[in-house]
Amino acid sequence: MELRFGTRQSDSPWVGTVWTCTSEQVTEMTSVAGVRWGLVFWRQDGRAYASITGPGTRAGTAPVPEGAVFTGIDFAVGTSLRAMPMPALVDGGVELPDTTRRTFRLDGARWEIPGPDDAEALVERLVRAGIVVGDPLVAGVLRGHRPDVSERTVERRFRAVTGLTRGAVRQIERARTAAGRLAAGEPAADVAAGLGYFDEPHLARALRSYVGRTAGQLRQGTGGAIGLDLAQRSTS
């Protein structure tokens, strides 16, 4: 009973990761907070589905289509959809209608469903069509640049593009990094110190809030199925 993940990083500035997942005798999982929006495609019982997923601000429980095979594109922070405000996607998502075995409909046009190896080709087409857009100010801030505008302007643009505050992005990413290190066997005290947590109780609270696991569960691999590739197995 598990979710089998494969994850690879992308060279595209528009894409964070591309992932695949197979559910085996799993009907429910722990969903994990995340800062990226995505496109997810899956097949179950001979039918194809597609959805837009939004950033998540907390851990929770989510159903899993049993026996499904997924391909997902997690877009880079700072990108967004032209026709859908990102704040409306936070802690939610939208299943796309009229999906066939070969194509899906997005922003009034029909697109071919990608496999894990041609996800970037789809994204490039969406960018050229103006459906996926990016904010250079937000992208620069994420790289550590200091734009020549007020902090209020930066925060407003950040919220508009990501649906999250800069502080929330930092906290969620830090908790996800901590989860990966704990799953790899690193002691909780070392993880807390290395990632700047005040102490282990602060780390524990962040894990409960954003990952839905304790440090012990992450080390032991217990707690049931989780929507996070803790092993970060690269398929590239």
Coordinates of N, CA and C in Angstrom, one line a residue:
M1 N 0.8 -1.2 0.0 CA 0.0 0.0 0.0 C 0.9 1.2 0.0
E2 N 1.1 1.8 -1.2 CA 2.0 3.0 -1.2 C 1.8 3.8 -2.5
L3 N 2.4 5.0 -2.5 CA 2.5 5.8 -3.7 C 3.9 5.7 -4.2
R4 N 4.1 5.3 -5.4 CA 5.5 5.1 -6.0 C 5.8 6.3 -6.9
F5 N 6.7 7.1 -6.4 CA 7.1 8.4 -7.1 C 8.4 8.2 -7.9
G6 N 8.4 9.0 -8.9 CA 9.7 9.3 -9.6 C 9.7 10.8 -9.9
T7 N 10.7 11.5 -9.5 CA 10.8 13.0 -9.7 C 12.1 13.4 -10.3
R8 N 12.0 14.4 -11.2 CA 13.2 14.9 -11.8 C 13.1 16.5 -11.8
Q9 N 14.2 17.1 -11.7 CA 14.3 18.6 -11.9 C 14.2 18.9 -13.3
S10 N 13.9 20.2 -13.6 CA 13.8 20.6 -15.0 C 14.7 21.7 -15.3
D11 N 15.2 21.8 -16.5 CA 16.1 22.9 -17.0 C 15.3 24.1 -17.4
S12 N 14.0 23.9 -17.5 CA 13.1 25.0 -18.0 C 12.9 26.0 -16.8
P13 N 13.1 27.3 -17.1 CA 12.8 28.3 -16.1 C 11.4 28.4 -15.7
W14 N 10.5 27.8 -16.4 CA 9.1 27.8 -16.1 C 8.6 26.6 -15.3
V15 N 9.5 25.6 -15.1 CA 9.1 24.4 -14.5 C 10.0 24.1 -13.3
G16 N 9.4 23.7 -12.2 CA 10.2 23.3 -11.0 C 10.6 21.8 -11.1
T17 N 9.6 20.9 -11.1 CA 9.9 19.5 -11.2 C 8.8 18.8 -12.1
V18 N 9.2 17.7 -12.6 CA 8.2 16.8 -13.3 C 8.2 15.5 -12.6
W19 N 7.0 15.0 -12.3 CA 7.0 13.8 -11.5 C 6.0 12.8 -12.1
T20 N 6.2 11.5 -11.7 CA 5.2 10.5 -12.0 C 4.9 9.8 -10.7
C21 N 3.7 9.2 -10.7 CA 3.3 8.5 -9.4 C 2.3 7.4 -9.8
T22 N 2.4 6.2 -9.2 CA 1.5 5.1 -9.3 C 0.9 4.8 -7.9
S23 N -0.4 4.7 -7.9 CA -1.0 4.3 -6.6 C -1.3 2.8 -6.6
E24 N -0.8 2.2 -5.5 CA -1.0 0.7 -5.4 C -1.8 0.5 -4.1
Q25 N -3.0 0.1 -4.2 CA -3.9 -0.2 -3.1 C -3.9 1.0 -2.1
V26 N -3.9 2.2 -2.7 CA -4.0 3.4 -1.8 C -5.3 4.1 -2.2
T27 N -6.1 4.5 -1.2 CA -7.3 5.3 -1.5 C -7.3 6.6 -0.8
E28 N -6.3 6.8 0.1 CA -6.2 8.1 0.8 C -4.8 8.4 1.2
M29 N -4.4 9.6 1.2 CA -3.0 10.0 1.5 C -3.0 11.3 2.3
T30 N -1.9 11.5 2.9 CA -1.6 12.8 3.6 C -1.2 13.8 2.5
S31 N -1.9 14.8 2.3 CA -1.5 15.9 1.4 C -0.5 16.8 2.1
V32 N 0.5 17.3 1.5 CA 1.5 18.1 2.1 C 1.5 19.5 1.5
A33 N 1.7 20.5 2.3 CA 1.7 21.9 1.9 C 2.8 22.1 0.8
G34 N 2.5 22.9 -0.2 CA 3.5 23.2 -1.2 C 3.3 24.6 -1.8
V35 N 4.3 25.1 -2.4 CA 4.3 26.5 -2.9 C 4.0 26.6 -4.4
R36 N 4.0 25.5 -5.1 CA 3.9 25.6 -6.5 C 2.5 25.1 -7.0
W37 N 2.0 25.7 -8.1 CA 0.8 25.2 -8.7 C 1.2 24.2 -9.8
G38 N 0.3 23.4 -10.3 CA 0.7 22.4 -11.2 C -0.4 22.0 -12.2
L39 N 0.0 21.2 -13.1 CA -0.9 20.4 -14.0 C -0.7 19.0 -13.7
V40 N -1.8 18.2 -13.5 CA -1.7 16.8 -13.2 C -2.6 16.0 -14.2
F41 N -2.0 15.0 -14.7 CA -2.8 14.1 -15.6 C -2.7 12.7 -15.1
W42 N -3.9 12.0 -15.1 CA -3.8 10.6 -14.7 C -4.8 9.8 -15.4
R43 N -4.5 8.5 -15.4 CA -5.4 7.5 -16.1 C -5.8 6.5 -15.0
Q44 N -7.1 6.1 -15.1 CA -7.7 5.1 -14.2 C -8.8 4.4 -14.9
D45 N -8.7 3.1 -14.9 CA -9.8 2.2 -15.5 C -10.0 2.7 -16.9
G46 N -9.0 3.0 -17.7 CA -9.1 3.3 -19.1 C -9.6 4.7 -19.4
R47 N -9.8 5.5 -18.4 CA -10.2 6.9 -18.6 C -9.0 7.8 -18.3
A48 N -9.0 9.0 -18.9 CA -8.0 10.0 -18.7 C -8.6 11.2 -18.0
Y49 N -7.8 11.9 -17.1 CA -8.3 13.0 -16.4 C -7.2 14.1 -16.3
A50 N -7.5 15.3 -16.1 CA -6.5 16.4 -16.0 C -7.1 17.4 -15.0
S51 N -6.2 18.0 -14.3 CA -6.6 19.0 -13.3 C -5.5 20.0 -13.1
I52 N -5.9 21.2 -12.6 CA -4.9 22.2 -12.1 C -4.9 22.1 -10.6
T53 N -3.7 22.1 -10.1 CA -3.6 22.0 -8.6 C -3.0 23.3 -8.1
G54 N -3.4 23.8 -7.0 CA -2.9 25.1 -6.5 C -1.9 24.9 -5.3
P55 N -1.3 25.9 -4.9 CA -0.4 25.8 -3.7 C -1.2 25.4 -2.5
G56 N -0.6 24.8 -1.6 CA -1.3 24.3 -0.3 C -0.6 24.9 0.9
T57 N -1.4 25.4 1.8 CA -0.8 26.1 3.0 C -0.7 25.2 4.2
R58 N -1.3 24.0 4.2 CA -1.3 23.1 5.3 C -1.4 21.6 4.9
A59 N -1.0 20.8 5.8 CA -1.2 19.3 5.5 C -2.6 18.9 5.8
G60 N -3.1 17.9 5.1 CA -4.4 17.4 5.3 C -4.5 16.0 4.8
T61 N -5.8 15.6 4.5 CA -6.0 14.2 4.0 C -6.7 14.4 2.7
A62 N -6.3 13.6 1.7 CA -6.9 13.7 0.3 C -7.2 12.3 -0.2
P63 N -8.2 12.1 -1.0 CA -8.5 10.8 -1.6 C -7.5 10.6 -2.8
V64 N -7.3 9.3 -3.0 CA -6.4 8.9 -4.1 C -7.1 8.0 -5.0
P65 N -7.2 8.2 -6.3 CA -7.8 7.2 -7.2 C -7.0 5.9 -7.3
E66 N -7.6 4.9 -6.8 CA -6.9 3.6 -6.7 C -6.5 3.1 -8.0
G67 N -5.2 2.6 -8.1 CA -4.7 2.0 -9.4 C -4.5 3.0 -10.5
A68 N -4.4 4.3 -10.1 CA -4.2 5.4 -11.1 C -2.7 5.6 -11.4
V69 N -2.4 6.1 -12.6 CA -1.0 6.4 -13.0 C -1.0 7.9 -13.3
F70 N -0.1 8.6 -12.6 CA -0.1 10.1 -12.7 C 1.2 10.6 -13.4
T71 N 1.0 11.7 -14.1 CA 2.1 12.6 -14.5 C 1.8 14.0 -14.1
G72 N 2.8 14.6 -13.4 CA 2.5 16.0 -13.0 C 3.6 17.0 -13.3
I73 N 3.2 18.2 -13.5 CA 4.2 19.3 -13.8 C 4.0 20.3 -12.7
D74 N 5.0 20.5 -11.9 CA 5.0 21.5 -10.8 C 5.7 22.8 -11.4
F75 N 5.0 23.9 -11.6 CA 5.6 25.0 -12.2 C 6.4 25.8 -11.2
A76 N 7.3 26.6 -11.8 CA 8.2 27.4 -11.0 C 7.4 28.5 -10.2
V77 N 7.9 28.8 -9.0 CA 7.2 29.9 -8.2 C 7.5 31.2 -9.0
G78 N 6.4 32.0 -9.2 CA 6.6 33.2 -9.9 C 5.9 33.1 -11.3
T79 N 5.4 31.9 -11.7 CA 4.6 31.7 -12.9 C 3.2 31.6 -12.4
S80 N 2.3 31.8 -13.4 CA 0.9 31.7 -13.1 C 0.1 31.5 -14.4
L81 N -1.2 31.3 -14.3 CA -2.1 31.1 -15.4 C -2.7 32.4 -15.8
R82 N -2.8 32.8 -17.0 CA -3.4 34.0 -17.5 C -4.8 34.1 -17.1
A83 N -5.6 33.1 -17.2 CA -7.0 33.1 -17.0 C -7.5 32.8 -15.7
M84 N -6.6 32.5 -14.7 CA -7.0 32.0 -13.4 C -6.2 32.7 -12.3
P85 N -6.8 33.5 -11.5 CA -6.0 34.2 -10.4 C -5.5 33.1 -9.4
M86 N -4.2 33.2 -9.2 CA -3.5 32.2 -8.3 C -4.1 32.1 -6.9
P87 N -4.5 33.2 -6.3 CA -5.1 33.1 -5.0 C -6.3 32.2 -4.9
A88 N -7.1 32.2 -6.0 CA -8.3 31.3 -6.1 C -7.9 29.8 -6.1
L89 N -6.7 29.5 -6.4 CA -6.3 28.1 -6.4 C -5.7 27.6 -5.1
V90 N -5.3 28.5 -4.2 CA -4.7 28.1 -3.0 C -5.6 27.2 -2.2
D91 N -5.0 26.0 -1.7 CA -5.7 25.0 -1.0 C -6.8 24.4 -1.8
G92 N -6.6 24.3 -3.1 CA -7.7 23.7 -3.9 C -7.2 23.4 -5.3
G93 N -8.1 23.3 -6.2 CA -7.7 23.0 -7.6 C -9.0 22.9 -8.4
V94 N -8.7 22.6 -9.7 CA -9.9 22.6 -10.7 C -9.6 21.4 -11.6
E95 N -10.6 20.5 -11.7 CA -10.5 19.4 -12.6 C -11.0 20.0 -14.0
L96 N -10.2 19.7 -15.0 CA -10.4 20.2 -16.3 C -11.4 19.4 -17.1
P97 N -12.5 20.0 -17.7 CA -13.5 19.2 -18.3 C -13.1 18.7 -19.7
D98 N -13.8 17.8 -20.2 CA -13.7 17.4 -21.6 C -12.3 16.8 -21.9
T99 N -11.7 16.1 -21.0 CA -10.4 15.4 -21.2 C -10.6 14.1 -21.9
T100 N -9.8 13.9 -23.0 CA -9.9 12.6 -23.7 C -8.6 11.8 -23.4
R101 N -8.4 10.7 -24.0 CA -7.2 9.9 -23.8 C -6.0 10.6 -24.3
R102 N -6.1 11.5 -25.2 CA -5.0 12.1 -25.9 C -4.9 13.6 -25.6
T103 N -6.0 14.3 -25.3 CA -5.9 15.7 -25.2 C -6.7 16.2 -23.9
F104 N -6.4 17.5 -23.6 CA -7.2 18.2 -22.5 C -7.4 19.6 -23.0
R105 N -8.4 20.2 -22.3 CA -8.8 21.6 -22.7 C -8.3 22.6 -21.6
L106 N -7.7 23.6 -22.0 CA -7.2 24.7 -21.1 C -7.3 26.0 -21.8
D107 N -7.9 27.0 -21.1 CA -8.0 28.3 -21.6 C -8.6 28.4 -23.0
G108 N -9.6 27.6 -23.3 CA -10.3 27.7 -24.5 C -9.7 26.9 -25.7
A109 N -8.6 26.3 -25.4 CA -7.9 25.5 -26.5 C -7.6 24.1 -26.1
R110 N -7.4 23.2 -27.1 CA -7.1 21.8 -26.8 C -5.6 21.5 -26.9
W111 N -5.1 20.8 -26.0 CA -3.6 20.5 -25.9 C -3.4 19.0 -25.8
E112 N -2.3 18.5 -26.3 CA -2.0 17.1 -26.2 C -1.5 16.8 -24.8
I113 N -2.0 15.7 -24.2 CA -1.5 15.3 -22.8 C -0.1 14.9 -22.9
P114 N 0.8 15.4 -22.1 CA 2.2 15.1 -22.2 C 2.6 13.8 -21.4
G115 N 3.7 13.2 -21.8 CA 4.3 12.2 -21.0 C 5.4 12.9 -20.1
P116 N 6.0 12.1 -19.2 CA 7.0 12.8 -18.3 C 8.2 13.3 -19.1
D117 N 8.5 12.8 -20.3 CA 9.7 13.2 -21.0 C 9.4 14.4 -21.9
D118 N 8.1 14.8 -22.2 CA 7.9 15.9 -23.0 C 7.0 17.0 -22.3
A119 N 7.1 17.0 -21.0 CA 6.4 18.0 -20.3 C 6.8 19.4 -20.6
E120 N 8.1 19.6 -20.8 CA 8.6 20.9 -21.1 C 8.2 21.4 -22.4
A121 N 8.0 20.5 -23.4 CA 7.5 20.9 -24.7 C 6.1 21.5 -24.6
L122 N 5.3 20.9 -23.8 CA 3.9 21.4 -23.6 C 4.0 22.8 -22.9
V123 N 4.8 22.9 -21.9 CA 4.9 24.2 -21.2 C 5.4 25.3 -22.1
E124 N 6.3 25.0 -23.0 CA 6.8 26.0 -24.0 C 5.7 26.5 -24.9
R125 N 4.8 25.5 -25.3 CA 3.7 25.9 -26.1 C 2.7 26.8 -25.3
L126 N 2.5 26.4 -24.1 CA 1.6 27.3 -23.3 C 2.1 28.7 -23.0
V127 N 3.5 28.7 -22.9 CA 4.1 30.1 -22.7 C 4.0 30.9 -24.0
R128 N 4.3 30.3 -25.1 CA 4.2 31.0 -26.4 C 2.7 31.5 -26.7
A129 N 1.8 30.7 -26.2 CA 0.4 31.1 -26.4 C -0.1 32.2 -25.4
G130 N 0.8 32.5 -24.4 CA 0.4 33.5 -23.4 C -0.5 32.9 -22.3
I131 N -0.6 31.6 -22.2 CA -1.5 31.0 -21.2 C -0.8 30.9 -19.9
V132 N 0.5 30.5 -19.9 CA 1.3 30.5 -18.7 C 2.2 31.8 -18.8
V133 N 2.2 32.6 -17.7 CA 2.9 33.8 -17.7 C 3.8 33.9 -16.5
G134 N 4.8 34.8 -16.5 CA 5.7 34.9 -15.3 C 5.8 36.4 -14.9
D135 N 6.1 36.6 -13.7 CA 6.4 38.0 -13.2 C 7.9 38.1 -12.9
P136 N 8.6 38.9 -13.7 CA 10.1 39.0 -13.5 C 10.5 39.6 -12.2
L137 N 9.6 40.4 -11.6 CA 9.9 41.0 -10.3 C 9.9 39.9 -9.2
V138 N 8.9 39.0 -9.3 CA 8.8 38.0 -8.3 C 10.0 37.0 -8.5
A139 N 10.2 36.6 -9.7 CA 11.3 35.7 -10.0 C 12.7 36.3 -9.5
G140 N 12.9 37.6 -9.7 CA 14.1 38.2 -9.2 C 14.2 38.2 -7.7
V141 N 13.1 38.5 -7.0 CA 13.1 38.4 -5.6 C 13.5 37.0 -5.1
L142 N 12.9 36.0 -5.7 CA 13.2 34.6 -5.3 C 14.7 34.3 -5.5
R143 N 15.3 35.0 -6.5 CA 16.8 34.7 -6.7 C 17.6 35.6 -5.8
G144 N 17.0 36.4 -5.0 CA 17.8 37.2 -4.0 C 18.0 38.7 -4.5
H145 N 17.4 39.1 -5.6 CA 17.5 40.4 -6.1 C 16.7 41.4 -5.2
R146 N 17.1 42.6 -5.2 CA 16.4 43.7 -4.5 C 15.8 44.7 -5.5
P147 N 14.5 44.6 -5.8 CA 14.0 45.5 -6.9 C 13.9 46.9 -6.3
D148 N 13.8 47.8 -7.3 CA 13.8 49.2 -6.9 C 12.3 49.7 -6.8
V149 N 11.6 49.0 -5.9 CA 10.2 49.3 -5.6 C 10.0 49.1 -4.1
S150 N 8.9 49.5 -3.5 CA 8.7 49.4 -2.1 C 8.4 48.0 -1.7
E151 N 8.6 47.7 -0.4 CA 8.3 46.4 0.1 C 6.8 46.1 0.0
R152 N 6.0 47.1 0.1 CA 4.6 46.8 0.0 C 4.2 46.4 -1.5
T153 N 4.9 47.0 -2.5 CA 4.7 46.6 -3.8 C 5.1 45.2 -4.1
V154 N 6.3 44.8 -3.5 CA 6.8 43.5 -3.7 C 5.9 42.5 -3.1
E155 N 5.4 42.8 -1.9 CA 4.5 41.8 -1.2 C 3.2 41.7 -2.0
R156 N 2.7 42.8 -2.5 CA 1.4 42.7 -3.3 C 1.6 41.9 -4.5
R157 N 2.7 42.1 -5.2 CA 3.0 41.3 -6.5 C 3.2 39.8 -6.1
F158 N 3.9 39.6 -5.0 CA 4.1 38.2 -4.6 C 2.8 37.5 -4.3
R159 N 1.9 38.1 -3.6 CA 0.6 37.5 -3.3 C -0.2 37.3 -4.5
A160 N -0.2 38.3 -5.5 CA -1.0 38.1 -6.7 C -0.5 37.0 -7.6
V161 N 0.8 36.8 -7.6 CA 1.4 35.8 -8.5 C 1.4 34.4 -7.9
T162 N 1.7 34.3 -6.6 CA 1.9 33.0 -6.0 C 0.7 32.6 -5.1
G163 N -0.2 33.6 -4.7 CA -1.2 33.3 -3.8 C -0.8 33.2 -2.4
L164 N 0.5 33.4 -2.1 CA 1.1 33.2 -0.8 C 1.9 34.4 -0.5
T165 N 2.3 34.6 0.8 CA 3.2 35.6 1.2 C 4.6 35.0 1.1
R166 N 5.6 35.9 1.0 CA 7.0 35.4 1.0 C 7.3 34.6 2.2
G167 N 6.8 35.0 3.4 CA 7.1 34.3 4.6 C 6.5 32.9 4.5
A168 N 5.3 32.7 4.0 CA 4.7 31.4 3.9 C 5.5 30.5 2.9
V169 N 6.0 31.1 1.8 CA 6.8 30.3 0.9 C 8.1 29.8 1.6
R170 N 8.7 30.6 2.4 CA 9.9 30.2 3.1 C 9.6 29.1 4.1
Q171 N 8.5 29.3 4.9 CA 8.2 28.3 5.9 C 7.8 26.9 5.3
I172 N 7.1 27.0 4.2 CA 6.6 25.7 3.6 C 7.8 25.0 3.0
E173 N 8.7 25.7 2.3 CA 9.8 25.1 1.6 C 10.8 24.5 2.7
R174 N 10.9 25.3 3.8 CA 11.8 24.8 4.8 C 11.3 23.5 5.5
A175 N 10.0 23.4 5.7 CA 9.4 22.2 6.3 C 9.6 21.0 5.3
R176 N 9.4 21.2 4.1 CA 9.5 20.2 3.1 C 11.0 19.7 3.0
T177 N 11.9 20.6 3.1 CA 13.3 20.2 3.1 C 13.6 19.4 4.4
A178 N 13.1 19.9 5.5 CA 13.3 19.2 6.8 C 12.8 17.8 6.7
A179 N 11.6 17.6 6.1 CA 11.0 16.3 5.9 C 11.9 15.3 5.1
G180 N 12.5 15.8 4.1 CA 13.4 15.0 3.3 C 14.7 14.6 4.0
R181 N 15.2 15.6 4.8 CA 16.4 15.2 5.6 C 16.1 14.2 6.7
L182 N 15.0 14.4 7.3 CA 14.6 13.4 8.4 C 14.4 12.0 7.8
A183 N 13.7 12.0 6.6 CA 13.5 10.7 6.0 C 14.8 10.0 5.5
A184 N 15.8 10.8 5.3 CA 17.1 10.3 4.9 C 17.9 9.8 6.1
G185 N 17.4 10.1 7.3 CA 18.0 9.6 8.5 C 18.8 10.6 9.3
E186 N 18.7 11.9 8.9 CA 19.5 12.9 9.7 C 18.8 13.2 11.0
P187 N 19.6 13.3 12.1 CA 19.0 13.6 13.4 C 18.2 14.9 13.5
A188 N 17.1 14.8 14.2 CA 16.2 16.0 14.3 C 16.9 17.2 14.8
A189 N 17.8 17.1 15.7 CA 18.5 18.2 16.3 C 19.4 18.9 15.2
D190 N 20.0 18.0 14.3 CA 20.8 18.6 13.3 C 20.0 19.3 12.2
V191 N 18.8 18.7 11.9 CA 17.9 19.3 10.9 C 17.4 20.7 11.4
A192 N 17.0 20.7 12.7 CA 16.5 22.0 13.3 C 17.6 23.0 13.2
A193 N 18.8 22.7 13.7 CA 19.9 23.7 13.7 C 20.3 24.1 12.3
G194 N 20.4 23.1 11.3 CA 20.8 23.4 10.0 C 19.9 24.3 9.2
L195 N 18.6 24.2 9.5 CA 17.6 24.9 8.8 C 17.1 26.2 9.5
G196 N 17.7 26.5 10.7 CA 17.4 27.7 11.4 C 16.1 27.7 12.2
Y197 N 15.7 26.5 12.6 CA 14.6 26.4 13.6 C 15.1 26.8 15.0
F198 N 14.3 27.4 15.8 CA 14.7 27.8 17.1 C 15.1 26.6 18.0
D199 N 14.3 25.5 17.9 CA 14.6 24.3 18.6 C 13.8 23.2 18.0
E200 N 14.0 22.0 18.5 CA 13.2 20.8 18.0 C 11.7 21.0 18.1
P201 N 11.2 21.5 19.2 CA 9.7 21.7 19.3 C 9.2 22.6 18.2
H202 N 9.9 23.6 17.8 CA 9.5 24.5 16.7 C 9.5 23.7 15.4
L203 N 10.5 22.8 15.2 CA 10.6 22.0 14.0 C 9.4 21.0 14.0
A204 N 9.1 20.4 15.2 CA 7.9 19.5 15.3 C 6.6 20.2 14.9
R205 N 6.4 21.4 15.3 CA 5.2 22.1 15.0 C 5.1 22.4 13.5
A206 N 6.2 22.7 12.9 CA 6.2 23.0 11.5 C 5.9 21.7 10.7
L207 N 6.4 20.6 11.1 CA 6.2 19.3 10.5 C 4.7 18.9 10.6
R208 N 4.1 19.1 11.7 CA 2.7 18.8 11.9 C 1.8 19.6 11.0
S209 N 2.2 20.9 10.9 CA 1.3 21.9 10.2 C 1.5 21.7 8.7
Y210 N 2.7 21.5 8.2 CA 2.9 21.6 6.8 C 3.1 20.2 6.1
V211 N 3.5 19.2 6.9 CA 3.8 17.9 6.3 C 2.9 16.8 6.9
G212 N 2.3 17.0 8.1 CA 1.4 16.0 8.6 C 2.1 14.8 9.2
R213 N 3.3 14.9 9.6 CA 4.1 13.8 10.1 C 5.0 14.3 11.3
T214 N 5.3 13.4 12.1 CA 6.3 13.7 13.2 C 7.7 13.3 12.6
A215 N 8.7 13.8 13.3 CA 10.1 13.4 12.9 C 10.3 11.9 12.9
G216 N 9.7 11.3 14.0 CA 9.9 9.8 14.1 C 9.2 9.1 12.9
Q217 N 8.0 9.5 12.5 CA 7.3 8.9 11.4 C 8.1 9.0 10.1
L218 N 8.7 10.2 9.9 CA 9.5 10.4 8.7 C 10.7 9.5 8.7
R219 N 11.4 9.4 9.8 CA 12.6 8.5 9.9 C 12.2 7.1 9.6
Q220 N 11.1 6.7 10.2 CA 10.7 5.2 10.1 C 9.9 4.9 8.9
G221 N 9.4 5.9 8.2 CA 8.6 5.7 7.0 C 7.2 5.2 7.3
T222 N 6.7 5.6 8.5 CA 5.3 5.2 8.9 C 4.4 6.4 8.7
G223 N 3.1 6.1 9.0 CA 2.1 7.1 8.9 C 1.2 7.0 7.7
G224 N 1.4 6.0 6.8 CA 0.6 5.8 5.6 C 1.1 6.5 4.4
A225 N 0.3 6.5 3.4 CA 0.7 7.1 2.1 C 0.8 8.7 2.3
I226 N 1.8 9.3 1.6 CA 2.0 10.7 1.7 C 2.3 11.2 0.3
G227 N 1.7 12.4 0.0 CA 1.9 13.0 -1.3 C 3.2 13.8 -1.5
L228 N 4.3 13.1 -1.2 CA 5.6 13.8 -1.2 C 6.6 12.7 -1.5
D229 N 7.5 13.0 -2.5 CA 8.5 12.1 -2.9 C 9.7 12.3 -1.9
L230 N 9.7 11.7 -0.8 CA 10.7 11.9 0.3 C 12.1 11.4 -0.2
A231 N 12.1 10.4 -1.0 CA 13.3 9.9 -1.5 C 13.9 10.7 -2.6
Q232 N 13.0 11.6 -3.3 CA 13.5 12.4 -4.4 C 14.3 11.6 -5.4
R233 N 13.8 10.5 -5.8 CA 14.5 9.6 -6.8 C 14.5 10.4 -8.1
S234 N 15.6 10.5 -8.7 CA 15.7 11.2 -10.0 C 15.5 10.3 -11.1
T235 N 14.7 10.7 -12.1 CA 14.5 9.8 -13.3 C 15.2 10.4 -14.5
S236 N 16.1 11.4 -14.3 CA 16.8 12.0 -15.4 C 18.2 11.5 -15.4

